[in-house]
mmCIF file of C-alpha atoms in Angstrom:
data_model
loop_
_atom_site.group_PDB
_atom_site.id
_atom_site.type_symbol
_atom_site.label_atom_id
_atom_site.label_comp_id
_atom_site.label_asym_id
_atom_site.label_seq_id
_atom_site.Cartn_x
_atom_site.Cartn_y
_atom_site.Cartn_z
ATOM 1 C CA MET A 1 -5.893 7.515 -9.176
ATOM 2 C CA HIS A 2 -9.213 7.955 -6.992
ATOM 3 C CA THR A 3 -9.343 10.168 -3.570
ATOM 4 C CA GLN A 4 -12.457 10.448 -1.952
ATOM 5 C CA VAL A 5 -13.752 11.652 2.225
ATOM 6 C CA LYS A 6 -14.828 8.399 3.697
ATOM 7 C CA ASN A 7 -16.346 10.399 7.181
ATOM 8 C CA GLU A 8 -15.375 13.051 9.245
ATOM 9 C CA GLU A 9 -12.323 11.081 10.095
ATOM 10 C CA CYS A 10 -10.664 9.025 7.031
ATOM 11 C CA VAL A 11 -9.510 9.798 3.502
ATOM 12 C CA ILE A 12 -9.549 7.236 1.224
ATOM 13 C CA ILE A 13 -6.848 7.468 -1.872
ATOM 14 C CA SER A 14 -6.915 4.103 -4.728
ATOM 15 C CA ILE A 15 -4.401 3.926 -6.909
ATOM 16 C CA LYS A 16 -5.929 1.102 -9.903
ATOM 17 C CA ASP A 17 -3.857 -0.346 -12.977
ATOM 18 C CA ASN A 18 -4.310 -2.670 -15.398
ATOM 19 C CA GLY A 19 -1.118 -3.994 -15.323
ATOM 20 C CA PRO A 20 -0.564 -7.605 -15.741
ATOM 21 C CA GLY A 21 -1.197 -8.457 -11.555
ATOM 22 C CA ILE A 22 0.515 -10.098 -8.777
ATOM 23 C CA THR A 23 0.726 -13.867 -7.391
ATOM 24 C CA GLU A 24 -0.883 -14.026 -4.127
ATOM 25 C CA LYS A 25 2.546 -15.430 -3.286
ATOM 26 C CA VAL A 26 4.139 -12.450 -3.878
ATOM 27 C CA LYS A 27 1.559 -10.112 -2.784
ATOM 28 C CA ASP A 28 1.787 -11.779 0.467
ATOM 29 C CA LYS A 29 5.187 -10.232 0.719
ATOM 30 C CA LEU A 30 4.798 -6.862 -0.533
ATOM 31 C CA PHE A 31 5.911 -5.191 2.015
ATOM 32 C CA ASP A 32 8.796 -6.677 4.208
ATOM 33 C CA PRO A 33 11.901 -4.691 4.329
ATOM 34 C CA PHE A 34 13.702 -5.770 1.141
ATOM 35 C CA PHE A 35 11.290 -7.932 -0.067
ATOM 36 C CA THR A 36 12.028 -7.642 -4.019
ATOM 37 C CA THR A 37 11.434 -9.572 -7.673
ATOM 38 C CA LYS A 38 14.475 -8.685 -9.450
ATOM 39 C CA ALA A 39 17.647 -10.433 -9.750
ATOM 40 C CA ILE A 40 20.927 -10.428 -7.808
ATOM 41 C CA SER A 41 21.442 -6.722 -7.854
ATOM 42 C CA LYS A 42 19.513 -4.893 -9.441
ATOM 43 C CA GLY A 43 17.760 -3.011 -6.414
ATOM 44 C CA THR A 44 16.002 -4.026 -3.459
ATOM 45 C CA ASP A 45 12.120 -2.387 -3.805
ATOM 46 C CA LEU A 46 12.597 -0.673 -0.368
ATOM 47 C CA GLY A 47 9.409 1.657 -1.763
ATOM 48 C CA LEU A 48 6.171 -0.279 -0.342
ATOM 49 C CA SER A 49 8.534 -1.020 2.391
ATOM 50 C CA ILE A 50 8.969 2.432 3.836
ATOM 51 C CA SER A 51 4.945 3.644 2.349
ATOM 52 C CA TYR A 52 3.786 0.763 4.684
ATOM 53 C CA GLU A 53 5.583 2.800 7.200
ATOM 54 C CA ILE A 54 4.182 5.921 6.797
ATOM 55 C CA ILE A 55 0.822 5.286 6.573
ATOM 56 C CA VAL A 56 0.304 2.163 9.435
ATOM 57 C CA GLU A 57 3.326 3.378 11.614
ATOM 58 C CA LYS A 58 3.370 7.047 11.670
ATOM 59 C CA HIS A 59 0.035 8.356 10.605
ATOM 60 C CA LYS A 60 -2.184 5.739 11.754
ATOM 61 C CA GLY A 61 -3.464 4.448 8.441
ATOM 62 C CA GLN A 62 -4.027 1.510 6.211
ATOM 63 C CA ILE A 63 -3.060 0.426 3.440
ATOM 64 C CA ASN A 64 -3.978 -2.766 1.222
ATOM 65 C CA CYS A 65 -2.980 -4.364 -1.912
ATOM 66 C CA ILE A 66 -6.016 -5.437 -4.569
ATOM 67 C CA SER A 67 -4.168 -7.665 -7.240
ATOM 68 C CA ALA A 68 -4.919 -11.171 -9.454
ATOM 69 C CA PRO A 69 -3.219 -12.262 -12.430
ATOM 70 C CA ALA A 70 -3.947 -11.314 -15.567
ATOM 71 C CA LYS A 71 -6.842 -8.801 -13.175
ATOM 72 C CA GLY A 72 -4.119 -5.511 -12.675
ATOM 73 C CA THR A 73 -3.700 -4.071 -9.584
ATOM 74 C CA GLU A 74 -5.319 -1.604 -6.921
ATOM 75 C CA PHE A 75 -3.776 -0.271 -3.753
ATOM 76 C CA VAL A 76 -6.378 1.620 -1.274
ATOM 77 C CA ILE A 77 -4.909 3.685 1.932
ATOM 78 C CA GLU A 78 -7.108 5.053 4.815
ATOM 79 C CA ILE A 79 -5.779 7.907 6.024
ATOM 80 C CA PRO A 80 -6.938 9.313 9.316
ATOM 81 C CA ILE A 81 -8.003 13.094 8.505
ATOM 82 C CA LYS A 82 -6.694 14.152 11.754
ATOM 83 C CA GLN A 83 -3.164 13.035 13.979
ATOM 84 C CA ALA A 84 -4.221 12.050 17.319
ATOM 85 C CA ARG A 85 -1.981 13.456 20.108
#
């Protein structure tokens, strides 16, 4: 995890792993409500959908996923320091 102040207006939070990565097909759906890679009745994976809603819609920020199979995954979150009124 890495956190930095981008400028006087934004903070960037980067969360990275060295796991198996995510395919483009799955990556395109990561933030969709009810999207899951789990078997039926094993969960709904709402976490990224809710994260997207909080970061983008509520805080007017951005969340991006950088990943490729066998290359790990990185989520980059950019949030304004001050909220517009």
